[in-house]
Coordinates of C-alpha atoms in Angstrom, one line a residue:
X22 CA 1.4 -7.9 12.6
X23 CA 1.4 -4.3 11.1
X24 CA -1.4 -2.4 12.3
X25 CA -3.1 -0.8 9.0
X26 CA -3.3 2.6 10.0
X27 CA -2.1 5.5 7.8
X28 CA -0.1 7.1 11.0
X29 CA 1.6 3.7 10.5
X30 CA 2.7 4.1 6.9
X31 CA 3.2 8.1 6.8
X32 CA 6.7 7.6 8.0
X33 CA 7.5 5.4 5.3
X34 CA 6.8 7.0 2.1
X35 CA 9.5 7.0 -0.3
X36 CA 11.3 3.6 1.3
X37 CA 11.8 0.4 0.0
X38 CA 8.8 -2.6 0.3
X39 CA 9.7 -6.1 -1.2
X40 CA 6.1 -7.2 -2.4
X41 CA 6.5 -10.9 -2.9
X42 CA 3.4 -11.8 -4.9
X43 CA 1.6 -15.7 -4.1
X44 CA 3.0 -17.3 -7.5
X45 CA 5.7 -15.4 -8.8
X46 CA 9.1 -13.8 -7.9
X47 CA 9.9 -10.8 -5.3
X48 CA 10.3 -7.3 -6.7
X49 CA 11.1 -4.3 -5.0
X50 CA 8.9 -0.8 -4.8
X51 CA 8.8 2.2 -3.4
X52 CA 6.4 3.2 -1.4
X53 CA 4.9 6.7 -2.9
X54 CA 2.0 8.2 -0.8
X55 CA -0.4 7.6 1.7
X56 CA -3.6 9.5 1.8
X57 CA -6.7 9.4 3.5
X58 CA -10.0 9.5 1.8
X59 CA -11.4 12.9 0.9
X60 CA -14.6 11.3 0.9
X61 CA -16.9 12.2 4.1
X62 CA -15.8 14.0 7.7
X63 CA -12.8 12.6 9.3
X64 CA -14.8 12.2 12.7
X65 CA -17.2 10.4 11.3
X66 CA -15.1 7.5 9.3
X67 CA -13.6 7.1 13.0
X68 CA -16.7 6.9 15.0
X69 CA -18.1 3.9 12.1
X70 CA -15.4 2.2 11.6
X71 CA -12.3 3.3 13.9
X72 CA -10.4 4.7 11.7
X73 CA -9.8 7.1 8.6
X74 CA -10.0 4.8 5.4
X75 CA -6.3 5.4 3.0
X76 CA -4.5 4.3 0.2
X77 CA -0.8 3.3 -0.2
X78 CA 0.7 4.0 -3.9
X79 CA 3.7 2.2 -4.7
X80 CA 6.1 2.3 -7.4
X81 CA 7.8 -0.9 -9.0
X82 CA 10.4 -0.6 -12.0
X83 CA 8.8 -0.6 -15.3
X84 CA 7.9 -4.2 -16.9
X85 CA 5.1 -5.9 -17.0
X86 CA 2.7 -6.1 -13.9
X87 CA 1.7 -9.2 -11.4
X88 CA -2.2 -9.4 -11.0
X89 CA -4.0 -8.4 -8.5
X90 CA -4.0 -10.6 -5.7
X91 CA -2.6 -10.7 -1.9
X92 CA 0.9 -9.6 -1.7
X93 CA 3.2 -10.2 1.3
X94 CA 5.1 -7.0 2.0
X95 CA 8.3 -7.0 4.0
X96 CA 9.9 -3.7 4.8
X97 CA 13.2 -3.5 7.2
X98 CA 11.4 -1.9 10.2
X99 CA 7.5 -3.2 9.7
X100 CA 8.2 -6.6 9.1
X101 CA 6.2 -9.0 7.0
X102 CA 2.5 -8.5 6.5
X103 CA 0.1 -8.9 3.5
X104 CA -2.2 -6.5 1.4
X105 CA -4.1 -6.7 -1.5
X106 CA -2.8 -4.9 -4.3
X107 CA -4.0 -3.5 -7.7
X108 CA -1.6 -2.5 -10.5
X109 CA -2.4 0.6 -11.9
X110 CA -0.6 0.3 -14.8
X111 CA 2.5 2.8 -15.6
X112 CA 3.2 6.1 -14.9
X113 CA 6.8 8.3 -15.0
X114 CA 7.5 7.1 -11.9
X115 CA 7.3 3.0 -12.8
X116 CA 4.6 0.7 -12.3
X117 CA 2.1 1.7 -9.7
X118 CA 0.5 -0.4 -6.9
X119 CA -2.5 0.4 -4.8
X120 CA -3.8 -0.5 -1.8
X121 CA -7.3 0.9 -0.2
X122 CA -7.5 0.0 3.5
X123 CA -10.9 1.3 4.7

């Protein structure tokens, strides 16, 4: 299992993620940032709850979007793991998904 942790997914912006939603078929996106809150000190997230909450952005190809719901993600060096995702709707990059891990 992936540990969420935004040191985890830094290294991995702008690769490949197949998102493989619970009733439909696999697409591919592209994961565009990972940032941590700007909300509150740093120190304190970790001494609440361990660990800075983030957000992953990713980027599908334009077309209609898949609800929001639990995705499995498979990437080529994380593995398989599962996220809830929100579409965001388009912007000139594609379809944006986002994830809040906090």
């Amino acid at each position: 299992m992936v540990e969420l942790a935004s040191e985890i997914f830094e290294g991995h912006v702008g690769e490949r993620f197949d998102l493989v939603p619970g009733d439909g078929e696999p697409f591919a996106a592209t994961l565009s940032s990972c940032d941590l809150t700007p909300v509150g000190n740093p120190a304190d997230w970790v001494e609440r709850v361990g660990r800075v909450p983030f957000s992953l952005l990713f980027h599908a190809e334009p077309g209609p979007a898949a609800p929001q719901q639990i995705f499995e993600l498979r990437h080529a060096q994380l593995g398989s793991f599962s996220l809830f995702l929100v579409p965001l709707g388009p912007d000139d990059q594609g379809l944006r998904y986002e994830a809040v891990i906090g």
